[in-house]
Amino acid sequence: AASANMKPIQVKLVLLGESAVGKSSIVLRFVNNEYQDNKEPTIGAAFLTQRCKLDDRIIKFEIWDTAGQERFHSLAPMYYRNAQAAVIVYDITKPASLEKAKTWVKELQRQANPNIVIALVGNKIDLANNRSVPYEEAEAYANENGLLFFEASAKTGTNIIEVFTELAKKIPYEQ
Ligand code: GDP
Protein backbone atom coordinates (compact mmCIF):
# COMPACT_ATOMS: atom_id res chain seq x y z
CA ALA A 1 0.00 0.00 0.00
CA ALA A 2 1.09 3.60 -0.58
CA SER A 3 0.92 4.27 3.14
CA ALA A 4 3.76 1.82 3.80
CA ASN A 5 6.19 4.26 2.17
CA MET A 6 4.78 7.35 3.82
CA LYS A 7 6.42 8.98 6.76
CA PRO A 8 4.20 8.67 9.83
CA ILE A 9 2.54 11.81 11.14
CA GLN A 10 3.76 12.41 14.67
CA VAL A 11 1.22 13.37 17.29
CA LYS A 12 2.36 14.47 20.74
CA LEU A 13 -0.24 13.39 23.29
CA VAL A 14 -0.34 13.91 27.04
CA LEU A 15 -2.40 12.05 29.66
CA LEU A 16 -3.56 13.98 32.70
CA GLY A 17 -5.80 13.20 35.65
CA GLU A 18 -5.90 12.32 39.31
CA SER A 19 -3.73 9.52 40.60
CA ALA A 20 -5.20 5.99 40.22
CA VAL A 21 -7.90 6.87 37.66
CA GLY A 22 -6.17 4.50 35.21
CA LYS A 23 -3.98 6.68 32.97
CA SER A 24 -1.11 4.17 32.81
CA SER A 25 -3.56 1.31 32.34
CA ILE A 26 -5.17 3.11 29.37
CA VAL A 27 -1.75 3.56 27.76
CA LEU A 28 -0.77 -0.06 28.46
CA ARG A 29 -4.01 -1.25 26.87
CA PHE A 30 -3.54 0.98 23.81
CA VAL A 31 0.17 0.24 23.30
CA ASN A 32 0.44 -3.46 24.32
CA ASN A 33 -3.21 -4.57 24.57
CA GLU A 34 -2.43 -5.64 28.14
CA TYR A 35 -3.93 -5.01 31.55
CA GLN A 36 -2.41 -5.43 35.04
CA ASP A 37 -4.61 -5.47 38.13
CA ASN A 38 -2.20 -3.81 40.54
CA LYS A 39 -0.09 -1.40 38.58
CA GLU A 40 2.81 0.39 40.26
CA PRO A 41 2.17 4.14 40.20
CA THR A 42 4.01 6.19 37.59
CA ILE A 43 6.76 8.36 39.04
CA GLY A 44 7.22 11.67 37.21
CA ALA A 45 6.19 10.66 33.70
CA ALA A 46 6.53 7.77 31.25
CA PHE A 47 7.02 7.96 27.47
CA LEU A 48 5.61 5.40 25.03
CA THR A 49 4.81 5.35 21.33
CA GLN A 50 2.16 3.62 19.28
CA ARG A 51 1.26 3.74 15.60
CA CYS A 52 -2.20 3.50 14.15
CA LYS A 53 -3.73 3.85 10.71
CA LEU A 54 -6.03 6.74 9.93
CA ASP A 55 -7.48 6.52 6.41
CA ASP A 56 -4.36 6.20 4.22
CA ARG A 57 -2.01 7.78 6.73
CA ILE A 58 0.02 6.37 9.61
CA ILE A 59 -0.19 8.25 12.88
CA LYS A 60 2.65 7.81 15.37
CA PHE A 61 1.48 8.78 18.84
CA GLU A 62 4.21 10.01 21.18
CA ILE A 63 2.53 9.53 24.51
CA TRP A 64 3.49 11.23 27.77
CA ASP A 65 1.81 9.51 30.70
CA THR A 66 2.11 11.87 33.66
CA ALA A 67 1.99 11.03 37.35
CA GLY A 68 -1.24 12.13 39.01
CA GLN A 69 0.23 12.97 42.40
CA GLU A 70 -0.08 16.64 43.34
CA ARG A 71 3.66 16.88 44.06
CA PHE A 72 4.29 16.35 40.33
CA HIS A 73 1.75 18.95 39.17
CA SER A 74 4.42 21.58 38.51
CA LEU A 75 6.05 19.26 35.92
CA ALA A 76 2.89 18.96 33.82
CA PRO A 77 3.44 22.08 31.64
CA MET A 78 6.61 20.47 30.26
CA TYR A 79 4.45 17.68 28.86
CA TYR A 80 1.40 19.60 27.66
CA ARG A 81 3.10 22.71 26.32
CA ASN A 82 3.79 21.28 22.85
CA ALA A 83 1.09 18.61 22.89
CA GLN A 84 -1.39 18.40 20.00
CA ALA A 85 -3.72 16.12 21.93
CA ALA A 86 -4.62 15.51 25.55
CA VAL A 87 -6.50 12.70 27.28
CA ILE A 88 -7.91 13.86 30.61
CA VAL A 89 -9.03 10.90 32.66
CA TYR A 90 -11.42 10.51 35.61
CA ASP A 91 -12.86 7.45 37.33
CA ILE A 92 -16.65 7.05 36.95
CA THR A 93 -16.81 5.76 40.55
CA LYS A 94 -15.05 8.87 41.97
CA PRO A 95 -16.78 12.27 41.58
CA ALA A 96 -13.72 14.10 42.98
CA SER A 97 -11.69 12.78 40.04
CA LEU A 98 -14.08 14.53 37.61
CA GLU A 99 -13.57 17.78 39.53
CA LYS A 100 -9.81 17.31 39.20
CA ALA A 101 -10.26 16.62 35.47
CA LYS A 102 -12.12 19.94 35.14
CA THR A 103 -9.20 21.81 36.69
CA TRP A 104 -6.91 20.20 34.07
CA VAL A 105 -9.28 21.32 31.31
CA LYS A 106 -9.14 24.90 32.60
CA GLU A 107 -5.35 24.80 32.88
CA LEU A 108 -4.97 23.53 29.31
CA GLN A 109 -7.45 26.10 27.99
CA ARG A 110 -5.34 28.84 29.55
CA GLN A 111 -1.84 27.54 28.99
CA ALA A 112 -1.61 24.83 26.32
CA ASN A 113 -1.46 25.19 22.52
CA PRO A 114 -4.80 26.81 21.53
CA ASN A 115 -5.29 24.10 18.85
CA ILE A 116 -4.89 21.23 21.32
CA VAL A 117 -7.59 18.57 20.93
CA ILE A 118 -8.82 17.25 24.27
CA ALA A 119 -10.70 14.07 25.13
CA LEU A 120 -12.38 13.65 28.50
CA VAL A 121 -12.41 9.95 29.43
CA GLY A 122 -14.48 8.39 32.21
CA ASN A 123 -12.52 5.21 32.93
CA LYS A 124 -13.50 1.99 34.79
CA ILE A 125 -16.84 1.57 33.00
CA ASP A 126 -16.53 -2.14 33.92
CA LEU A 127 -17.43 -0.91 37.46
CA ALA A 128 -20.69 0.69 36.25
CA ASN A 129 -22.53 -0.95 39.19
CA ASN A 130 -20.57 1.41 41.46
CA ARG A 131 -20.97 4.43 39.19
CA SER A 132 -21.27 7.78 40.93
CA VAL A 133 -20.71 10.13 37.98
CA PRO A 134 -23.72 10.09 35.60
CA TYR A 135 -22.83 9.74 31.92
CA GLU A 136 -25.04 12.71 31.01
CA GLU A 137 -23.37 15.04 33.52
CA ALA A 138 -19.86 14.46 32.18
CA GLU A 139 -21.05 14.48 28.57
CA ALA A 140 -22.79 17.84 29.06
CA TYR A 141 -19.63 19.30 30.59
CA ALA A 142 -17.56 17.96 27.68
CA ASN A 143 -19.95 19.42 25.10
CA GLU A 144 -19.94 22.84 26.78
CA ASN A 145 -16.14 22.86 26.69
CA GLY A 146 -15.56 21.48 23.20
CA LEU A 147 -14.07 18.19 24.40
CA LEU A 148 -14.46 14.74 22.92
CA PHE A 149 -16.10 12.47 25.47
CA PHE A 150 -15.87 8.74 26.11
CA GLU A 151 -16.55 6.29 28.86
CA ALA A 152 -14.01 3.50 28.66
CA SER A 153 -12.35 0.63 30.46
CA ALA A 154 -8.65 -0.15 30.37
CA LYS A 155 -9.56 -3.43 32.04
CA THR A 156 -11.87 -4.72 29.31
CA GLY A 157 -10.53 -2.54 26.49
CA THR A 158 -13.90 -0.88 25.85
CA ASN A 159 -13.46 2.36 23.82
CA ILE A 160 -9.68 2.61 24.35
CA ILE A 161 -8.62 2.55 20.69
CA GLU A 162 -11.55 4.85 19.89
CA VAL A 163 -10.21 7.56 22.23
CA PHE A 164 -6.94 7.74 20.30
CA THR A 165 -8.34 7.38 16.78
CA GLU A 166 -11.08 9.98 17.33
CA LEU A 167 -8.48 12.41 18.68
CA ALA A 168 -6.25 11.72 15.67
CA LYS A 169 -9.13 12.62 13.35
CA LYS A 170 -9.61 16.04 14.98
CA ILE A 171 -6.00 17.25 14.95
CA PRO A 172 -5.43 20.14 12.54
CA TYR A 173 -2.50 18.68 10.53
CA GLU A 174 -0.28 20.88 8.43
CA GLN A 175 -0.50 19.60 4.89
P1 GDP B 1 -2.91 6.09 37.08
O1 GDP B 1 -2.31 6.43 38.42
O2 GDP B 1 -3.97 7.08 36.68
O3 GDP B 1 -1.89 5.87 35.99
O4 GDP B 1 -3.72 4.70 37.29
P2 GDP B 1 -3.22 3.19 37.04
O5 GDP B 1 -3.22 2.87 35.59
O6 GDP B 1 -1.97 2.96 37.80
O7 GDP B 1 -4.45 2.40 37.69
C1 GDP B 1 -4.79 2.57 39.07
C2 GDP B 1 -5.53 1.33 39.56
O8 GDP B 1 -6.79 1.24 38.89
C3 GDP B 1 -4.79 0.02 39.26
O9 GDP B 1 -4.99 -0.88 40.33
C4 GDP B 1 -5.46 -0.48 37.99
O10 GDP B 1 -5.38 -1.88 37.87
C5 GDP B 1 -6.90 0.00 38.19
N1 GDP B 1 -7.58 0.25 36.91
C6 GDP B 1 -7.11 0.94 35.84
N2 GDP B 1 -7.99 0.94 34.83
C7 GDP B 1 -9.06 0.24 35.25
C8 GDP B 1 -10.32 -0.12 34.66
O11 GDP B 1 -10.64 0.20 33.51
N3 GDP B 1 -11.17 -0.86 35.45
C9 GDP B 1 -10.87 -1.23 36.72
N4 GDP B 1 -11.78 -1.94 37.39
N5 GDP B 1 -9.70 -0.92 37.31
C10 GDP B 1 -8.81 -0.19 36.59
PDB file of C-alpha atoms and ligand atoms in Angstrom:
ATOM      1  CA  ALA A   1       0.000   0.000   0.000  1.00  0.00           C
ATOM      2  CA  ALA A   2       1.089   3.599  -0.584  1.00  0.00           C
ATOM      3  CA  SER A   3       0.920   4.266   3.144  1.00  0.00           C
ATOM      4  CA  ALA A   4       3.763   1.820   3.796  1.00  0.00           C
ATOM      5  CA  ASN A   5       6.189   4.258   2.166  1.00  0.00           C
ATOM      6  CA  MET A   6       4.776   7.352   3.817  1.00  0.00           C
ATOM      7  CA  LYS A   7       6.421   8.984   6.758  1.00  0.00           C
ATOM      8  CA  PRO A   8       4.201   8.674   9.834  1.00  0.00           C
ATOM      9  CA  ILE A   9       2.544  11.815  11.136  1.00  0.00           C
ATOM     10  CA  GLN A  10       3.757  12.414  14.672  1.00  0.00           C
ATOM     11  CA  VAL A  11       1.224  13.374  17.293  1.00  0.00           C
ATOM     12  CA  LYS A  12       2.358  14.469  20.738  1.00  0.00           C
ATOM     13  CA  LEU A  13      -0.238  13.394  23.289  1.00  0.00           C
ATOM     14  CA  VAL A  14      -0.342  13.907  27.044  1.00  0.00           C
ATOM     15  CA  LEU A  15      -2.397  12.049  29.659  1.00  0.00           C
ATOM     16  CA  LEU A  16      -3.558  13.983  32.699  1.00  0.00           C
ATOM     17  CA  GLY A  17      -5.800  13.204  35.655  1.00  0.00           C
ATOM     18  CA  GLU A  18      -5.899  12.322  39.307  1.00  0.00           C
ATOM     19  CA  SER A  19      -3.728   9.517  40.603  1.00  0.00           C
ATOM     20  CA  ALA A  20      -5.198   5.993  40.219  1.00  0.00           C
ATOM     21  CA  VAL A  21      -7.900   6.870  37.665  1.00  0.00           C
ATOM     22  CA  GLY A  22      -6.171   4.500  35.215  1.00  0.00           C
ATOM     23  CA  LYS A  23      -3.979   6.678  32.970  1.00  0.00           C
ATOM     24  CA  SER A  24      -1.107   4.171  32.812  1.00  0.00           C
ATOM     25  CA  SER A  25      -3.559   1.313  32.337  1.00  0.00           C
ATOM     26  CA  ILE A  26      -5.167   3.109  29.369  1.00  0.00           C
ATOM     27  CA  VAL A  27      -1.745   3.561  27.763  1.00  0.00           C
ATOM     28  CA  LEU A  28      -0.771  -0.055  28.463  1.00  0.00           C
ATOM     29  CA  ARG A  29      -4.015  -1.247  26.873  1.00  0.00           C
ATOM     30  CA  PHE A  30      -3.536   0.979  23.814  1.00  0.00           C
ATOM     31  CA  VAL A  31       0.175   0.239  23.299  1.00  0.00           C
ATOM     32  CA  ASN A  32       0.436  -3.456  24.324  1.00  0.00           C
ATOM     33  CA  ASN A  33      -3.205  -4.568  24.566  1.00  0.00           C
ATOM     34  CA  GLU A  34      -2.434  -5.637  28.141  1.00  0.00           C
ATOM     35  CA  TYR A  35      -3.933  -5.010  31.552  1.00  0.00           C
ATOM     36  CA  GLN A  36      -2.415  -5.431  35.037  1.00  0.00           C
ATOM     37  CA  ASP A  37      -4.614  -5.473  38.130  1.00  0.00           C
ATOM     38  CA  ASN A  38      -2.203  -3.810  40.540  1.00  0.00           C
ATOM     39  CA  LYS A  39      -0.092  -1.402  38.583  1.00  0.00           C
ATOM     40  CA  GLU A  40       2.807   0.388  40.257  1.00  0.00           C
ATOM     41  CA  PRO A  41       2.171   4.142  40.203  1.00  0.00           C
ATOM     42  CA  THR A  42       4.007   6.195  37.585  1.00  0.00           C
ATOM     43  CA  ILE A  43       6.765   8.360  39.039  1.00  0.00           C
ATOM     44  CA  GLY A  44       7.221  11.669  37.214  1.00  0.00           C
ATOM     45  CA  ALA A  45       6.191  10.656  33.698  1.00  0.00           C
ATOM     46  CA  ALA A  46       6.527   7.770  31.249  1.00  0.00           C
ATOM     47  CA  PHE A  47       7.016   7.958  27.471  1.00  0.00           C
ATOM     48  CA  LEU A  48       5.613   5.403  25.027  1.00  0.00           C
ATOM     49  CA  THR A  49       4.810   5.354  21.325  1.00  0.00           C
ATOM     50  CA  GLN A  50       2.161   3.620  19.275  1.00  0.00           C
ATOM     51  CA  ARG A  51       1.264   3.739  15.604  1.00  0.00           C
ATOM     52  CA  CYS A  52      -2.201   3.496  14.153  1.00  0.00           C
ATOM     53  CA  LYS A  53      -3.732   3.854  10.713  1.00  0.00           C
ATOM     54  CA  LEU A  54      -6.033   6.741   9.925  1.00  0.00           C
ATOM     55  CA  ASP A  55      -7.476   6.523   6.410  1.00  0.00           C
ATOM     56  CA  ASP A  56      -4.363   6.199   4.219  1.00  0.00           C
ATOM     57  CA  ARG A  57      -2.007   7.784   6.727  1.00  0.00           C
ATOM     58  CA  ILE A  58       0.021   6.375   9.614  1.00  0.00           C
ATOM     59  CA  ILE A  59      -0.187   8.254  12.882  1.00  0.00           C
ATOM     60  CA  LYS A  60       2.647   7.815  15.368  1.00  0.00           C
ATOM     61  CA  PHE A  61       1.483   8.783  18.844  1.00  0.00           C
ATOM     62  CA  GLU A  62       4.211  10.013  21.181  1.00  0.00           C
ATOM     63  CA  ILE A  63       2.528   9.528  24.512  1.00  0.00           C
ATOM     64  CA  TRP A  64       3.489  11.232  27.769  1.00  0.00           C
ATOM     65  CA  ASP A  65       1.813   9.510  30.699  1.00  0.00           C
ATOM     66  CA  THR A  66       2.115  11.874  33.655  1.00  0.00           C
ATOM     67  CA  ALA A  67       1.986  11.031  37.354  1.00  0.00           C
ATOM     68  CA  GLY A  68      -1.242  12.129  39.007  1.00  0.00           C
ATOM     69  CA  GLN A  69       0.231  12.974  42.399  1.00  0.00           C
ATOM     70  CA  GLU A  70      -0.085  16.638  43.342  1.00  0.00           C
ATOM     71  CA  ARG A  71       3.656  16.879  44.061  1.00  0.00           C
ATOM     72  CA  PHE A  72       4.294  16.349  40.326  1.00  0.00           C
ATOM     73  CA  HIS A  73       1.753  18.949  39.165  1.00  0.00           C
ATOM     74  CA  SER A  74       4.418  21.584  38.510  1.00  0.00           C
ATOM     75  CA  LEU A  75       6.045  19.262  35.921  1.00  0.00           C
ATOM     76  CA  ALA A  76       2.890  18.964  33.820  1.00  0.00           C
ATOM     77  CA  PRO A  77       3.443  22.082  31.644  1.00  0.00           C
ATOM     78  CA  MET A  78       6.613  20.471  30.262  1.00  0.00           C
ATOM     79  CA  TYR A  79       4.449  17.677  28.859  1.00  0.00           C
ATOM     80  CA  TYR A  80       1.399  19.595  27.655  1.00  0.00           C
ATOM     81  CA  ARG A  81       3.096  22.708  26.316  1.00  0.00           C
ATOM     82  CA  ASN A  82       3.788  21.277  22.845  1.00  0.00           C
ATOM     83  CA  ALA A  83       1.092  18.614  22.893  1.00  0.00           C
ATOM     84  CA  GLN A  84      -1.386  18.403  19.995  1.00  0.00           C
ATOM     85  CA  ALA A  85      -3.719  16.120  21.926  1.00  0.00           C
ATOM     86  CA  ALA A  86      -4.619  15.507  25.550  1.00  0.00           C
ATOM     87  CA  VAL A  87      -6.503  12.704  27.276  1.00  0.00           C
ATOM     88  CA  ILE A  88      -7.911  13.856  30.611  1.00  0.00           C
ATOM     89  CA  VAL A  89      -9.033  10.899  32.659  1.00  0.00           C
ATOM     90  CA  TYR A  90     -11.416  10.512  35.607  1.00  0.00           C
ATOM     91  CA  ASP A  91     -12.862   7.450  37.335  1.00  0.00           C
ATOM     92  CA  ILE A  92     -16.649   7.048  36.951  1.00  0.00           C
ATOM     93  CA  THR A  93     -16.815   5.758  40.553  1.00  0.00           C
ATOM     94  CA  LYS A  94     -15.053   8.872  41.975  1.00  0.00           C
ATOM     95  CA  PRO A  95     -16.777  12.266  41.578  1.00  0.00           C
ATOM     96  CA  ALA A  96     -13.724  14.098  42.975  1.00  0.00           C
ATOM     97  CA  SER A  97     -11.695  12.775  40.042  1.00  0.00           C
ATOM     98  CA  LEU A  98     -14.078  14.528  37.609  1.00  0.00           C
ATOM     99  CA  GLU A  99     -13.568  17.776  39.530  1.00  0.00           C
ATOM    100  CA  LYS A 100      -9.810  17.309  39.197  1.00  0.00           C
ATOM    101  CA  ALA A 101     -10.264  16.620  35.472  1.00  0.00           C
ATOM    102  CA  LYS A 102     -12.122  19.936  35.140  1.00  0.00           C
ATOM    103  CA  THR A 103      -9.201  21.806  36.685  1.00  0.00           C
ATOM    104  CA  TRP A 104      -6.911  20.196  34.067  1.00  0.00           C
ATOM    105  CA  VAL A 105      -9.276  21.318  31.308  1.00  0.00           C
ATOM    106  CA  LYS A 106      -9.137  24.904  32.600  1.00  0.00           C
ATOM    107  CA  GLU A 107      -5.352  24.804  32.885  1.00  0.00           C
ATOM    108  CA  LEU A 108      -4.974  23.530  29.307  1.00  0.00           C
ATOM    109  CA  GLN A 109      -7.453  26.098  27.987  1.00  0.00           C
ATOM    110  CA  ARG A 110      -5.342  28.838  29.547  1.00  0.00           C
ATOM    111  CA  GLN A 111      -1.837  27.536  28.986  1.00  0.00           C
ATOM    112  CA  ALA A 112      -1.610  24.834  26.318  1.00  0.00           C
ATOM    113  CA  ASN A 113      -1.461  25.193  22.525  1.00  0.00           C
ATOM    114  CA  PRO A 114      -4.796  26.807  21.529  1.00  0.00           C
ATOM    115  CA  ASN A 115      -5.293  24.098  18.853  1.00  0.00           C
ATOM    116  CA  ILE A 116      -4.895  21.234  21.318  1.00  0.00           C
ATOM    117  CA  VAL A 117      -7.591  18.567  20.927  1.00  0.00           C
ATOM    118  CA  ILE A 118      -8.817  17.254  24.271  1.00  0.00           C
ATOM    119  CA  ALA A 119     -10.703  14.066  25.126  1.00  0.00           C
ATOM    120  CA  LEU A 120     -12.384  13.648  28.504  1.00  0.00           C
ATOM    121  CA  VAL A 121     -12.409   9.951  29.427  1.00  0.00           C
ATOM    122  CA  GLY A 122     -14.482   8.393  32.214  1.00  0.00           C
ATOM    123  CA  ASN A 123     -12.521   5.210  32.927  1.00  0.00           C
ATOM    124  CA  LYS A 124     -13.503   1.989  34.788  1.00  0.00           C
ATOM    125  CA  ILE A 125     -16.837   1.573  32.996  1.00  0.00           C
ATOM    126  CA  ASP A 126     -16.533  -2.137  33.924  1.00  0.00           C
ATOM    127  CA  LEU A 127     -17.430  -0.909  37.456  1.00  0.00           C
ATOM    128  CA  ALA A 128     -20.689   0.687  36.248  1.00  0.00           C
ATOM    129  CA  ASN A 129     -22.528  -0.951  39.193  1.00  0.00           C
ATOM    130  CA  ASN A 130     -20.565   1.411  41.465  1.00  0.00           C
ATOM    131  CA  ARG A 131     -20.973   4.427  39.194  1.00  0.00           C
ATOM    132  CA  SER A 132     -21.269   7.783  40.932  1.00  0.00           C
ATOM    133  CA  VAL A 133     -20.712  10.134  37.975  1.00  0.00           C
ATOM    134  CA  PRO A 134     -23.720  10.088  35.603  1.00  0.00           C
ATOM    135  CA  TYR A 135     -22.830   9.737  31.923  1.00  0.00           C
ATOM    136  CA  GLU A 136     -25.036  12.706  31.008  1.00  0.00           C
ATOM    137  CA  GLU A 137     -23.373  15.035  33.524  1.00  0.00           C
ATOM    138  CA  ALA A 138     -19.857  14.457  32.181  1.00  0.00           C
ATOM    139  CA  GLU A 139     -21.054  14.476  28.570  1.00  0.00           C
ATOM    140  CA  ALA A 140     -22.789  17.842  29.061  1.00  0.00           C
ATOM    141  CA  TYR A 141     -19.628  19.296  30.590  1.00  0.00           C
ATOM    142  CA  ALA A 142     -17.558  17.955  27.683  1.00  0.00           C
ATOM    143  CA  ASN A 143     -19.949  19.416  25.103  1.00  0.00           C
ATOM    144  CA  GLU A 144     -19.943  22.841  26.782  1.00  0.00           C
ATOM    145  CA  ASN A 145     -16.145  22.863  26.693  1.00  0.00           C
ATOM    146  CA  GLY A 146     -15.560  21.484  23.197  1.00  0.00           C
ATOM    147  CA  LEU A 147     -14.068  18.189  24.398  1.00  0.00           C
ATOM    148  CA  LEU A 148     -14.460  14.739  22.916  1.00  0.00           C
ATOM    149  CA  PHE A 149     -16.100  12.475  25.469  1.00  0.00           C
ATOM    150  CA  PHE A 150     -15.866   8.740  26.108  1.00  0.00           C
ATOM    151  CA  GLU A 151     -16.548   6.294  28.855  1.00  0.00           C
ATOM    152  CA  ALA A 152     -14.010   3.500  28.662  1.00  0.00           C
ATOM    153  CA  SER A 153     -12.354   0.626  30.460  1.00  0.00           C
ATOM    154  CA  ALA A 154      -8.655  -0.146  30.369  1.00  0.00           C
ATOM    155  CA  LYS A 155      -9.559  -3.435  32.043  1.00  0.00           C
ATOM    156  CA  THR A 156     -11.875  -4.721  29.308  1.00  0.00           C
ATOM    157  CA  GLY A 157     -10.527  -2.542  26.487  1.00  0.00           C
ATOM    158  CA  THR A 158     -13.895  -0.876  25.845  1.00  0.00           C
ATOM    159  CA  ASN A 159     -13.464   2.357  23.817  1.00  0.00           C
ATOM    160  CA  ILE A 160      -9.680   2.607  24.352  1.00  0.00           C
ATOM    161  CA  ILE A 161      -8.619   2.549  20.687  1.00  0.00           C
ATOM    162  CA  GLU A 162     -11.547   4.849  19.888  1.00  0.00           C
ATOM    163  CA  VAL A 163     -10.213   7.562  22.234  1.00  0.00           C
ATOM    164  CA  PHE A 164      -6.944   7.740  20.301  1.00  0.00           C
ATOM    165  CA  THR A 165      -8.343   7.377  16.784  1.00  0.00           C
ATOM    166  CA  GLU A 166     -11.080   9.978  17.331  1.00  0.00           C
ATOM    167  CA  LEU A 167      -8.479  12.411  18.682  1.00  0.00           C
ATOM    168  CA  ALA A 168      -6.254  11.725  15.669  1.00  0.00           C
ATOM    169  CA  LYS A 169      -9.134  12.621  13.349  1.00  0.00           C
ATOM    170  CA  LYS A 170      -9.605  16.036  14.980  1.00  0.00           C
ATOM    171  CA  ILE A 171      -6.004  17.253  14.951  1.00  0.00           C
ATOM    172  CA  PRO A 172      -5.428  20.142  12.538  1.00  0.00           C
ATOM    173  CA  TYR A 173      -2.505  18.677  10.531  1.00  0.00           C
ATOM    174  CA  GLU A 174      -0.285  20.885   8.431  1.00  0.00           C
ATOM    175  CA  GLN A 175      -0.504  19.598   4.892  1.00  0.00           C
TER     176      GLN A 175
HETATM  177  P1  GDP B   1      -2.914   6.087  37.081  1.00  0.00           P
HETATM  178  O1  GDP B   1      -2.309   6.428  38.422  1.00  0.00           O
HETATM  179  O2  GDP B   1      -3.970   7.077  36.684  1.00  0.00           O
HETATM  180  O3  GDP B   1      -1.890   5.867  35.994  1.00  0.00           O
HETATM  181  O4  GDP B   1      -3.720   4.699  37.286  1.00  0.00           O
HETATM  182  P2  GDP B   1      -3.225   3.195  37.036  1.00  0.00           P
HETATM  183  O5  GDP B   1      -3.223   2.873  35.590  1.00  0.00           O
HETATM  184  O6  GDP B   1      -1.971   2.961  37.800  1.00  0.00           O
HETATM  185  O7  GDP B   1      -4.449   2.402  37.688  1.00  0.00           O
HETATM  186  C1  GDP B   1      -4.792   2.575  39.068  1.00  0.00           C
HETATM  187  C2  GDP B   1      -5.534   1.333  39.557  1.00  0.00           C
HETATM  188  O8  GDP B   1      -6.791   1.238  38.886  1.00  0.00           O
HETATM  189  C3  GDP B   1      -4.786   0.018  39.259  1.00  0.00           C
HETATM  190  O9  GDP B   1      -4.994  -0.877  40.328  1.00  0.00           O
HETATM  191  C4  GDP B   1      -5.460  -0.484  37.993  1.00  0.00           C
HETATM  192  O10 GDP B   1      -5.380  -1.880  37.874  1.00  0.00           O
HETATM  193  C5  GDP B   1      -6.897  -0.004  38.185  1.00  0.00           C
HETATM  194  N1  GDP B   1      -7.582   0.249  36.906  1.00  0.00           N
HETATM  195  C6  GDP B   1      -7.108   0.939  35.843  1.00  0.00           C
HETATM  196  N2  GDP B   1      -7.988   0.939  34.826  1.00  0.00           N
HETATM  197  C7  GDP B   1      -9.065   0.239  35.254  1.00  0.00           C
HETATM  198  C8  GDP B   1     -10.316  -0.124  34.662  1.00  0.00           C
HETATM  199  O11 GDP B   1     -10.645   0.204  33.511  1.00  0.00           O
HETATM  200  N3  GDP B   1     -11.171  -0.856  35.450  1.00  0.00           N
HETATM  201  C9  GDP B   1     -10.867  -1.228  36.720  1.00  0.00           C
HETATM  202  N4  GDP B   1     -11.784  -1.938  37.392  1.00  0.00           N
HETATM  203  N5  GDP B   1      -9.699  -0.916  37.306  1.00  0.00           N
HETATM  204  C10 GDP B   1      -8.806  -0.188  36.587  1.00  0.00           C
END
